[in-house]
Structure formats: structure tokens, C-alpha cells
XYZ file of C-alpha atoms in Angstrom:
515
model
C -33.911 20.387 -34.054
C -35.155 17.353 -32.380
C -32.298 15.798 -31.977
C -30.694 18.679 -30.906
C -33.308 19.545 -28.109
C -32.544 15.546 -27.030
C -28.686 16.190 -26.686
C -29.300 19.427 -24.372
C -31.938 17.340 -22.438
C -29.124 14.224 -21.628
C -26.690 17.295 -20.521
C -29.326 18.780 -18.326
C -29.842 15.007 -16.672
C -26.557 14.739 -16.321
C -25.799 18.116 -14.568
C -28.633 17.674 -12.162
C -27.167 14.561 -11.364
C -23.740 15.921 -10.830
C -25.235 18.510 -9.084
C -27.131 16.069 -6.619
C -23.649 14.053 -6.292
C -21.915 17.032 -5.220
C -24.526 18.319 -2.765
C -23.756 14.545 -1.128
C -20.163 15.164 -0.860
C -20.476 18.237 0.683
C -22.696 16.995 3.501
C -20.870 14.533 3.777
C -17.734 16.206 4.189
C -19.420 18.604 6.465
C -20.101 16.077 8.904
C -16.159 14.902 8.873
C -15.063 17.941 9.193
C -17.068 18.400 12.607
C -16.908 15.477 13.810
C -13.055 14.558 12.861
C -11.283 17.088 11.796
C -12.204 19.774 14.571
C -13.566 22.490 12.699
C -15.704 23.383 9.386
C -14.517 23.419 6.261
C -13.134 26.278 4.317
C -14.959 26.307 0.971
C -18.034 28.379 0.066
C -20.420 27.550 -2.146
C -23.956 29.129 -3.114
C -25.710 25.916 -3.570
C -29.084 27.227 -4.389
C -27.683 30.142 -7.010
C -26.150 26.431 -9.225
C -29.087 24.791 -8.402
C -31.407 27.417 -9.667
C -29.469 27.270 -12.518
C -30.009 24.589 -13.572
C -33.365 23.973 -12.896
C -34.066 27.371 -15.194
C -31.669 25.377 -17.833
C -34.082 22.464 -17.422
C -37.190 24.976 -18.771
C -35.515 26.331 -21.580
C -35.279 22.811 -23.003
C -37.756 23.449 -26.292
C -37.378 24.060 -29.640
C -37.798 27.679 -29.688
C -35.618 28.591 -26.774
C -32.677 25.521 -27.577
C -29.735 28.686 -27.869
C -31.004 30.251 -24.575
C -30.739 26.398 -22.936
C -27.358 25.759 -24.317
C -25.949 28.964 -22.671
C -27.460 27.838 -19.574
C -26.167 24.801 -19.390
C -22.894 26.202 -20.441
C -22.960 28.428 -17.179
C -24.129 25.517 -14.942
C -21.618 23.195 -16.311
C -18.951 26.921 -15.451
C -20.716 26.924 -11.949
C -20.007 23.336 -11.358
C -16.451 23.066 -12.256
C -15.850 25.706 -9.755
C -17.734 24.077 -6.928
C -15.847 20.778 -8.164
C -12.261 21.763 -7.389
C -13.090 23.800 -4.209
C -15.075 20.474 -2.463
C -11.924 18.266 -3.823
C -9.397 20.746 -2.215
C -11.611 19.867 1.183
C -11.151 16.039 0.152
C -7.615 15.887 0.193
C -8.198 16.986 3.856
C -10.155 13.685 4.375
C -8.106 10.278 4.266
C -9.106 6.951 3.527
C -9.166 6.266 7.349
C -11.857 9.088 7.819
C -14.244 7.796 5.227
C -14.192 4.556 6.737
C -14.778 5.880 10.325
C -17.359 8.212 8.751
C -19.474 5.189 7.789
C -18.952 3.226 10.758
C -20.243 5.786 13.165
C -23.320 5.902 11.056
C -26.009 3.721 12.938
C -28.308 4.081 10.041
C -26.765 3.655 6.361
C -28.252 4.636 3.040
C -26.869 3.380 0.331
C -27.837 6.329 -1.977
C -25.409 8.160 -0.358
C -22.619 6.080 -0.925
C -24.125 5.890 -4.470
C -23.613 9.491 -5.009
C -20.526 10.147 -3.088
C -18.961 7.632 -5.907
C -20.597 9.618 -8.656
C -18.475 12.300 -7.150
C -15.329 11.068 -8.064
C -16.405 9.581 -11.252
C -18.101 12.773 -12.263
C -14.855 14.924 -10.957
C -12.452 12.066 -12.918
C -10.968 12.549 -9.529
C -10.209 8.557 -9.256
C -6.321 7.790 -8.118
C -4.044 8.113 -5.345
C -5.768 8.061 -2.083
C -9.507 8.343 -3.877
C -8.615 5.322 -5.165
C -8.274 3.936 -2.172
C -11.980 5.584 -0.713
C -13.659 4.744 -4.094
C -12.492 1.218 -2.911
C -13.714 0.875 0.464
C -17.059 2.723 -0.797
C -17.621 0.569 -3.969
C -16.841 -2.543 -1.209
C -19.713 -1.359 1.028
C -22.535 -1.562 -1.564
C -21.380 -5.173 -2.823
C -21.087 -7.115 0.545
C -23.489 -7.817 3.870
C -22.513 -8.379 6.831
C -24.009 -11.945 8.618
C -24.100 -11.057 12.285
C -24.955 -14.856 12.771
C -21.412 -16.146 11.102
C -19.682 -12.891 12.350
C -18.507 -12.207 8.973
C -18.547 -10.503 5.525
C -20.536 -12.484 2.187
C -20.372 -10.908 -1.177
C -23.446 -9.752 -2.680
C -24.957 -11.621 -5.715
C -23.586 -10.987 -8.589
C -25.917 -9.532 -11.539
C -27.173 -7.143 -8.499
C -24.035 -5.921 -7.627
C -22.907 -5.865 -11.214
C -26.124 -3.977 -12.607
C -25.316 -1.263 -10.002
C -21.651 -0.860 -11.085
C -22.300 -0.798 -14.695
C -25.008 2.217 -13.763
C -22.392 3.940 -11.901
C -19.088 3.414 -13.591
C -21.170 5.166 -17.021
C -20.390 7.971 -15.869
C -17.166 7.814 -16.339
C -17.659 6.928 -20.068
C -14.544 4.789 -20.562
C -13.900 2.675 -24.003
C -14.279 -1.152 -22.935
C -10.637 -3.079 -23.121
C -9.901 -6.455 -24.608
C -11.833 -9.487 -22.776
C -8.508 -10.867 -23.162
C -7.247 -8.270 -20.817
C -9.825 -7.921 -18.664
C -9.463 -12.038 -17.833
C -5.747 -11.958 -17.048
C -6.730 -9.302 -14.448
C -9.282 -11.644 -12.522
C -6.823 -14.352 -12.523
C -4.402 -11.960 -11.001
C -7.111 -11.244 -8.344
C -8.129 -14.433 -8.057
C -4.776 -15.586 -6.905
C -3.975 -12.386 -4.306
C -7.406 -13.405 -2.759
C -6.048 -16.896 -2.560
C -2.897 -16.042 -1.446
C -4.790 -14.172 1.148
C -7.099 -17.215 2.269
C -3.721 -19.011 3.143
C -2.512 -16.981 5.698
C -2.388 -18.465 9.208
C -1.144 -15.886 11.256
C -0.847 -11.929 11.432
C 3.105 -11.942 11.243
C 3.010 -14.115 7.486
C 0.383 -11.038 6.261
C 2.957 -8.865 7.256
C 6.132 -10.229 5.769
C 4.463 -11.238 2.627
C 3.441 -7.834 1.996
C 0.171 -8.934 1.029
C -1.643 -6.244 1.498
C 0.280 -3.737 0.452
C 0.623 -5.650 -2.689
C -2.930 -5.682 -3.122
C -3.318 -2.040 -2.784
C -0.376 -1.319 -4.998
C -2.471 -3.205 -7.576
C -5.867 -1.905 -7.560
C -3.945 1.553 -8.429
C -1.578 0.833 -11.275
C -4.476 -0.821 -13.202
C -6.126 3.037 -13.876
C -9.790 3.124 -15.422
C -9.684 -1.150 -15.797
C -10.422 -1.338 -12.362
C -13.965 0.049 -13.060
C -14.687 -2.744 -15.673
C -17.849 -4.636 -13.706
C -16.192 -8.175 -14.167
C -12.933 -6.414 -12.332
C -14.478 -3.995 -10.193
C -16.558 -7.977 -8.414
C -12.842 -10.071 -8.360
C -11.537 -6.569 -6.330
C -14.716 -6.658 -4.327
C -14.594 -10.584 -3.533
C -10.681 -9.764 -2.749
C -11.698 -6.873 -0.238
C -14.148 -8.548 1.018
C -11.669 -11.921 1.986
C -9.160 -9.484 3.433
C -11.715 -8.043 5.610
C -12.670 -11.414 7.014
C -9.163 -12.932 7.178
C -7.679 -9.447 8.980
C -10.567 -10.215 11.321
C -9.772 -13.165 12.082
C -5.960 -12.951 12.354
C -6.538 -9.623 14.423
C -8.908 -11.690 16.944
C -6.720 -14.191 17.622
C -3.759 -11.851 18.342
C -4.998 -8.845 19.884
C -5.604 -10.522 23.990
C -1.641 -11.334 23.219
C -0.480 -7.917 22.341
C -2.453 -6.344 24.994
C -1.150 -8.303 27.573
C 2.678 -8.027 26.145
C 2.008 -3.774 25.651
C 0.779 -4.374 29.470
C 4.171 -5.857 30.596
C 6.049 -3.651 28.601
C 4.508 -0.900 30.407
C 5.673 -2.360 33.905
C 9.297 -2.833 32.430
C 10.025 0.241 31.327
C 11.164 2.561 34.225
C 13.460 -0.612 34.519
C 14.689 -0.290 31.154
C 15.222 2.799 31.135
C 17.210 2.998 34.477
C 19.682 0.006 33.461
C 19.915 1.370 29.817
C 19.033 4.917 29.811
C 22.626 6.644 30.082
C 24.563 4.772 27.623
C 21.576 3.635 25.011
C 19.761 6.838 23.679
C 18.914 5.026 21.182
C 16.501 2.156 23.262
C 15.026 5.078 24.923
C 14.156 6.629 21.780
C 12.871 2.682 20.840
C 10.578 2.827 24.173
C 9.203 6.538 23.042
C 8.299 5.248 19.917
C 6.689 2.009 21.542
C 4.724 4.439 24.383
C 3.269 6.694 20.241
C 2.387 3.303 18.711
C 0.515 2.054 21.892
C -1.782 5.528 22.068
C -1.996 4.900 18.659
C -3.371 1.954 18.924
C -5.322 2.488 22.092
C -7.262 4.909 19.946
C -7.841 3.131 17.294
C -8.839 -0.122 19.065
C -11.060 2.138 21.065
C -12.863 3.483 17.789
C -13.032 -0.039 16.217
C -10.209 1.290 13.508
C -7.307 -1.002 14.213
C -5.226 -0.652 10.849
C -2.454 -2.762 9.629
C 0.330 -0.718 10.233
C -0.781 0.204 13.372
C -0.809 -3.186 14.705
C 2.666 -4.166 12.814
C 4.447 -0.940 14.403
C 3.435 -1.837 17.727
C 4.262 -5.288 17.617
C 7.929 -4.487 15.896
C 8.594 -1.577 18.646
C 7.829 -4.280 21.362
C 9.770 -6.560 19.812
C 12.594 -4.373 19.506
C 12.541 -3.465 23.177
C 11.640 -6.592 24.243
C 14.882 -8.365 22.761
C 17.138 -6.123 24.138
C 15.255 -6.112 28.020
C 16.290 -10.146 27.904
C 19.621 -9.662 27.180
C 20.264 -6.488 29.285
C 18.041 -7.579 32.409
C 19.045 -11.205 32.312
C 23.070 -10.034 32.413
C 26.073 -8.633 34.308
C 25.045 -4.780 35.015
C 28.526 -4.130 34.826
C 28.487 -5.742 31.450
C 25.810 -3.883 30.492
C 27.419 -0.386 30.619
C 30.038 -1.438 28.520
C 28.014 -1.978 26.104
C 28.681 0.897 23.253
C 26.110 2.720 21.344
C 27.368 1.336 18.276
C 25.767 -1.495 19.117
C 22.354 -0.381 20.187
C 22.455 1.714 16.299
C 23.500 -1.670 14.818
C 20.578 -3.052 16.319
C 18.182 -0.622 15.233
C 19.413 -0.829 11.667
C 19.250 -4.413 11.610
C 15.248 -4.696 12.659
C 14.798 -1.629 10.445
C 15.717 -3.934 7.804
C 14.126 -6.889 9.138
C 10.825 -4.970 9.160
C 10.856 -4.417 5.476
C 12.039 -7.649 4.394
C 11.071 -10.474 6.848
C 13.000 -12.231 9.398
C 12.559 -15.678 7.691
C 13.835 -13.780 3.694
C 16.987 -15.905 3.302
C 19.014 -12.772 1.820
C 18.543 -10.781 5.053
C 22.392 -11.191 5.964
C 23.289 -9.765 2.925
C 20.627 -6.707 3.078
C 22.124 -6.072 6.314
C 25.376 -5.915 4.938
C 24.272 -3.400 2.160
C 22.980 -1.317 4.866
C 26.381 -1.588 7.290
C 27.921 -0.130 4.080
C 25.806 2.402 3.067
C 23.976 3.884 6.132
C 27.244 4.967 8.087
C 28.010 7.951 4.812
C 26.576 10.803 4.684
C 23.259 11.478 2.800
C 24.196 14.743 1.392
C 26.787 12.128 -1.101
C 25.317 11.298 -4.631
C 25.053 8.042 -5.484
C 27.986 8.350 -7.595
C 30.214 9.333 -5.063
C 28.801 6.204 -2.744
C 30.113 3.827 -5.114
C 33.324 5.154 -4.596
C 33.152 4.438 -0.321
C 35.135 0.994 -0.312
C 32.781 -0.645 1.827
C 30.165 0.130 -1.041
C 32.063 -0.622 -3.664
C 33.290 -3.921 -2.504
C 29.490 -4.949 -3.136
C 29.723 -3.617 -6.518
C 26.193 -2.234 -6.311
C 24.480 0.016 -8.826
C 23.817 3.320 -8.056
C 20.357 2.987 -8.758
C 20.314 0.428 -5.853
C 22.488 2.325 -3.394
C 19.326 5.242 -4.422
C 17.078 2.331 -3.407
C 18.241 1.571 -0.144
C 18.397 5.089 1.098
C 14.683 5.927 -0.237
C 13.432 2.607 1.322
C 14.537 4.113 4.933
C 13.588 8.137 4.230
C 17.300 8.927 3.331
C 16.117 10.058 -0.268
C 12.731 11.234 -2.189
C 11.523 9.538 -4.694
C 12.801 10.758 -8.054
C 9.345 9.774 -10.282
C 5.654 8.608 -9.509
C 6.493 5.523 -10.603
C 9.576 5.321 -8.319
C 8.093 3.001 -5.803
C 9.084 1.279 -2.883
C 7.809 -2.185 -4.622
C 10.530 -1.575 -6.974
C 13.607 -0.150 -4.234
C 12.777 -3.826 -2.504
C 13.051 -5.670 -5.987
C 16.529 -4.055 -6.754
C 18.081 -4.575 -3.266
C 17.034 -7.764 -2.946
C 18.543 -8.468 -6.555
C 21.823 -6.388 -5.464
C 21.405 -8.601 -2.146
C 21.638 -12.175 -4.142
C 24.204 -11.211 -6.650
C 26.522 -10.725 -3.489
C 25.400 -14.138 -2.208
C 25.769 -15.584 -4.914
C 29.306 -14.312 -6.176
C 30.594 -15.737 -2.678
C 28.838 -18.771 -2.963
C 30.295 -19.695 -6.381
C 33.986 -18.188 -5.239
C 33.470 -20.342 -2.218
C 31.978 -23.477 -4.466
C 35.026 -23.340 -7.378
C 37.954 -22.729 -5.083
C 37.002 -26.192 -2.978
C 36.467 -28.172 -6.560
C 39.633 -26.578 -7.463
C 41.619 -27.925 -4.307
C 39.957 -31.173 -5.226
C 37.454 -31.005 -2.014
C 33.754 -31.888 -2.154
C 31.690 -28.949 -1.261
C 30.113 -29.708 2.311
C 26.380 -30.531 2.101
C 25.369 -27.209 4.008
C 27.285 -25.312 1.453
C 25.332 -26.839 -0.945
C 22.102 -26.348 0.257
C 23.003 -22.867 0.726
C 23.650 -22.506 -3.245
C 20.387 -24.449 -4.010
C 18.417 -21.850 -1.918
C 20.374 -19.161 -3.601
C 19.205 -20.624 -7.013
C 15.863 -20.717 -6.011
C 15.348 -17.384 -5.171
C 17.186 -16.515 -8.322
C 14.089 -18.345 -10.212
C 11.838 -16.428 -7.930
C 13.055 -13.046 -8.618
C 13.727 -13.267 -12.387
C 10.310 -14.032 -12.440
C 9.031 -11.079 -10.631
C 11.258 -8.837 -13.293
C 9.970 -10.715 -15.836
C 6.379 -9.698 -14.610
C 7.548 -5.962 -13.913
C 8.519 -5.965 -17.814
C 5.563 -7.294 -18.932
C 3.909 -4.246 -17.699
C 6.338 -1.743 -19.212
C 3.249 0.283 -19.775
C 3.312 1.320 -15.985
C 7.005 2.062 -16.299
C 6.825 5.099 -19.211
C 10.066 6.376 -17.578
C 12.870 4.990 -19.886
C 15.102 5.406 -16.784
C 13.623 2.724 -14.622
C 12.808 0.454 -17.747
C 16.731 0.208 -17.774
C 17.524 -0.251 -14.460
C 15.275 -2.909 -14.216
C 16.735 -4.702 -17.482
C 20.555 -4.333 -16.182
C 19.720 -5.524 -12.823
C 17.777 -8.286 -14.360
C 20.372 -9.264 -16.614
C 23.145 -8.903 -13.658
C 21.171 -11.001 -11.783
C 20.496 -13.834 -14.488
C 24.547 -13.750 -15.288
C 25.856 -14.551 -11.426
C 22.803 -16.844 -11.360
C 24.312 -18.639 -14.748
C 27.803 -18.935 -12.845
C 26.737 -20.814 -9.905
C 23.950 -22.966 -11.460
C 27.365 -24.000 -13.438
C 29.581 -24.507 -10.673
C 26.696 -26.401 -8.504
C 25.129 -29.087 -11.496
C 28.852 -30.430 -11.568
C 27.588 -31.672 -7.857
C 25.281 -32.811 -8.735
């Protein structure tokens, strides 16, 4: 009977501390909702009736009474499921971005708070998607200071930090994986964070994808990234990304102020030399005019994102190529410029923007796109291939899929259908075409009896290289086959591999006989 009474009493601790981690959330989400989202939230909840529950559950806990105490504690566990899912229909109201401003506006923080609004989550198993990304930015604030004399971001020791973790993520009551596992994952963090530290400017960030690939990672790694040891590499990582965005953002914002500023003074130009025959520029400055009031706002509130900086900057780049070479010519010229062009143009830094100006394949990506965005979207994929321009690439469907759900042509077909792997296939599809060309190109000189010219050459060798590169990055995708349970992508990313591998195997051929 003893050990009976001592099970109900660790349930009863346990719902009074769920309890007290809910009664958090819901201030806390009472204060976003009133501050930031404009009006109260919708749930209702009789507090005191579940608390008074539970404390009456908490005085049944004897011997005598132990049935009577089980049945309460059955009714307060009832009551708090309930509560649970109506407070977490109010959190998917509440982005990532509104936590963080939340805490920022607070002049006075208390960690227990933050303390219990993890619990939360943990207690609600409510712990991917976007909470992943709040659990993240919350489990970050409780293991890192902030030294206003360095202007920058330290990590907290770590057997403090770590003894905290390990008393929060037991709630969750996960089995502990192999220490063989749980090492390959700090090295993996180890090297983002370094990758990270070796940034030099705002625009490498961007095209390396380096945060985004960081993000991508702390969610496919589920409950691991709640292992202590893990949960300290992701904080060191956050907390070098918050320094080195800092940093990057400092030294570029006076520029993109004063650019946005003469932007502003150029466009009733723009749009009066431009504005009857390109629609499509003035739809470029509209979008330029939303990204700067975007990030007026959010410079204004001390939230200056990512994204929102690399919009603006690729809308005024966008505009700002096209007012040198409209301005600088022939006005004549200008209106004889067709609108093909100006959609051409759009397409192309579309592209650029998800791949990088500097990613030696762009040509080729742009050619994929000539070919595939001019059809209609309501096609299959199947009947694509069939469009001669498309087929003369000899692309997948899979890939053709790709491109169109990289630019919003297509939904996603599976959870794990992810725009991480749309930008592995079409760059694959991307350097089989190069490649093919390159070793036509390489065999029909040898043939003629011609020595390849050296730029030729160098063009193969870079083709090569980024062969290496991405076989390496399937190879990795593969190795994690238990993030891919869908036996539909596991093959598309074998075929494209092995595509890949056999036009790499042709010109590695043709170009060592050079050699």
C-alpha cells in the first residue's frame, strides 16, 4: 500500500507542476495576445475549478482514502488534457517571432517563467514544427548572458546550464540514445557553428544557406535534440549566430538604409520611364516599397530577421540593375524593350536568390527554368517531360516537381518533401546537363584530333568538383534514411544519385586523358 500511496504522490507532483506550467503559458499568452495580436484570446478555462482539484487530490493521498485519490487524479489529469489542447490551439496563433518580441519588451526577466513555459511543451509533447523553433530561442535564453561591456552574447557554464536541462528535459521521459550517436551530432554542430564563425559578410550567410540549414537541423533530429550534451552544442551554435548576425547586420545596415533612401528618390523616375511597357518592374518596386515597411518595422522594434533583410536587399537589387541600364540609355531604346524581357529578368534573380550568384551551375538552373516556367502549371509532371524544351534536358519528373515547388508552382506532396531536397535534385538535374555538354564538347575535339582549350578544361574540372561535392551531400541524405520513411523519395534520391555519379564517370574519363 506504501508503495502504492508513493506512485499517486509522484502523479500528484507532477500534475501540480503541469498545472503551474500551464497557468504560465496562459499569462503569458495573454499578454501576446494584447499586446500583439490585437485582441484576447478565445479559450476559456476555469483555472481555479482544476486547481482545486487537484489540491483536494493532494489530501486524499493516504492509505485509507488511496481509491478516492486515484479517481481524483484521474479527473485532474481529464481536466488538464482539456485545458492542454485549448491553450495550444491559442499557440499556433503565436509565432516564433512573437515569443521573441514577447521577451524583449520585458524590462524585467524571470527565468522561472521561461522555465515553465518550456515545461509546457514538454509536458504537452507539443515539441516540433514551429515549437521547435520557440523551445529553441527559450532554451537559448536561460543558457547565455549578455556582456553589455563586449556588446555581445557568452554561453553560460556548463554543469549549470546542463543541471537545469537535465531537470527540465525529465519531463519528457525519453530513453537515452547511443553515446555513439549522441557524439556524431556535436560534431555536426560543432562544424555549422564553425562554418558560421567564417562568415565575413551578410550576402555569404545568405547564399550558403546557413541558417536555414541550421534550423532545418535542430528539427529533423526529434527528441535527440533534448539530450543535455546536444541541447549545449545547439545552444553554443545559437548563441554564435546571434553574435555573428549582429555583427554582419551592423556593418550593413547604414548601407541599406542609405541605398532604400535613394531608391525612394528614384522611383517616380522609374516608374515614369518604365511604367507603361514593364508591369512587371513596377510590380518589382511594390514589392521593394512591402519589404522596406517591413523592415522599417522591424528595425524600429529591434526584430530585424533574416529574410527580412535578404528580401529587401534582393528587391533593391533587382530594381536597382534595371534603373542603370534603363536611366543610363536611349529612351527610345528603352520602350522597345519587350516584356519578355523584364519576365526573363525576374525569373533569372528568382533563381539567383535561391541558389547564389557565385553557384557555378546557375546557367544551367536558369535554363531548367526557361524550359519549364513558360507551361502551364495545371500539366503533370508527366506530361512536362513531353514539352521539347523539357525533354531536351532529359530531367526526371521528380525534378521538373522540384523546380515548380521551389517557386510556389506546386505543394509539397509529403512532410518530408522539403525544399533542402527540391535544391539537391535541381542542382543534380542542373550538372548532369553541364556535364553531358561538357564531355560531348570534350570527345568531339579529341576526336578531330584538337587539344581541348585550357578554359574548356577548367570548366570540366569545376564540373567534377561539384560532382564530388554533391555525391557527398546524397551520400549524407542516405545515411539518414531514417528521416526519409517515404520509399518514394528514398528512390528518387538513389536514381538521381546514381544519374549523377554515371555522367560524372563519363567526363572524369574523357578529361584524365588530358591530363
Amino acid at each position: 500500500m506504501a508503495t502504492e500511496v508513493n506512485q499517486l504522490h509522484g502523479r500528484y507532483i507532477r500534475l501540480a507542476d503541469r498545472f503551474k506550467s500551464m497557468w504560465t503559458f496562459h499569462q503569458f499568452a495573454t499578454g501576446v495576445f494584447k499586446n500583439f495580436v490585437g485582441r484576447p484570446a478565445s479559450y476559456r478555462i476555469d483555472f481555479q475549478r482544476v486547481y482545486d482539484g487537484i489540491k483536494q487530490a493532494g489530501g486524499l493521498l493516504t492509505d485509507t482514502q488511496a481509491a478516492r485519490a486515484q479517481q481524483a487524479l484521474d479527473s485532474s489529469e481529464h481536466a488538464l488534457n482539456s485545458a492542454t489542447r485549448m491553450l495550444l490551439a491559442a499557440d499556433d496563433l503565436i509565432g516564433p517571432s512573437l515569443v521573441r518580441r514577447f521577451f524583449e519588451k520585458l524590462r524585467r526577466q524571470d527565468e522561472s517563467v521561461i522555465h515553465h513555459l518550456i515545461k509546457f511543451y514538454l509536458y504537452s509533447d507539443a515539441v516540433e514544427g514551429d515549437r521547435r523553433d520557440k523551445l529553441d530561442f527559450l532554451l537559448t535564453r536561460i543558457g547565455e548572458d549578455f556582456l553589455s561591456d563586449r556588446g555581445e552574447y557568452v554561453s553560460r557554464e556548463s554543469l549549470e546550464f546542463r543541471e537545469r536541462v537535465i531537470a527540465l528535459v525529465s519531463v519528457l521521459r525519453v530513453a537515452p540514445p547511443p553515446q555513439e550517436e549522441v557524439v556524431n551530432l556535436i560534431r555536426a554542430i560543432r562544424t555549422m557553428r564553425d562554418d558560421i564563425l567564417s562568415v565575413r559578410t551578410f550576402d555569404e550567410m545568405t547564399h550558403r544557406k546557413l541558417l536555414r540549414n541550421a534550423r532545418t537541423f535542430k528539427h529533423r533530429i526529434g527528441d535527440l535534440y533534448f539530450h543535455p550534451d546536444v541541447l549545449q552544442a545547439i545552444v553554443e551554435l545559437n548563441v554564435v549566430t546571434k553574435n555573428r548576425f549582429l555583427r554582419l547586420y551592423q556593418s550593413e545596415e547604414q548601407r541599406i538604409v542609405e541605398d532604400a533612401r535613394k531608391l525612394m528618390e528614384h522611383g517616380p523616375a522609374i516608374e515614369a520611364t518604365f511604367g507603361e511597357t514593364n508591369p512587371a518592374l513596377i510590380g518589382e518596386i511594390a514589392r521593394f516599397r512591402e519589404f522596406k515597411e517591413r523592415f522599417d518595422e522591424s528595425r524600429a522594434q529591434s526584430n530585424v530577421k533574416h529574410d527580412t533583410l535578404t528580401q529587401l536587399k534582393t528587391s533593391m537589387s533587382n530594381i536597382l540593375a534595371q534603373l542603370d541600364r534603363g536611366l543610363d540609355g536611349d529612351e527610345e531604346v528603352a520602350e522597345e524593350i519587350p516584356a519578355a524581357f523584364f519576365v526573363e529578368t525576374q525569373q533569372s534573380e528568382a533563381v539567383t536568390e535561391k541558389f547564389g550568384r557565385d553557384d557555378v551551375l546557375l546557367p544551367f538552373l536558369l535554363r531548367i527554368a526557361h524550359a519549364i516556367d513558360p507551361v502551364e502549371a495545371t500539366m503533370t509532371v508527366e506530361q512536362l517531360a513531353e514539352v521539347p524544351a523539357v525533354r531536351e534536358l532529359r530531367l526526371e519528373s521528380w525534378e521538373i516537381a522540384a523546380h515548380q515547388k521551389l517557386f510556389e508552382r506546386r505543394e509539397p506532396e509529403a512532410d518530408e518533401d522539403t525544399e533542402e531536397l527540391w535544391i539537391v535534385f535541381l542542382r543534380a538535374a542542373a550538372l548532369r546537363v553541364k556535364v553531358d555538354e561538357e564531355a560531348t564538347i570534350l570527345a568531339t575535339t579529341m576526336a578531330a584530333g584538337v587539344r581541348p582549350e585550357s578554359d574548356l578544361l577548367a570548366k570540366a574540372k569545376a564540373s567534377l568538383d561539384c560532382a564530388k561535392e554533391l555525391d557527398e551531400l546524397f551520400g549524407d541524405l542516405l545515411q539518414e534514411a531514417v528521416y526519409y520513411s517515404n520509399p518514394k523519395i528514398l528512390h528518387q534520391l538513389y536514381r538521381s544519385r546514381f544519374r549523377l555519379l554515371r555522367g560524372f564517370s563519363g567526363l572524369w574519363l574523357i578529361y584524365d586523358r588530358q591530363q
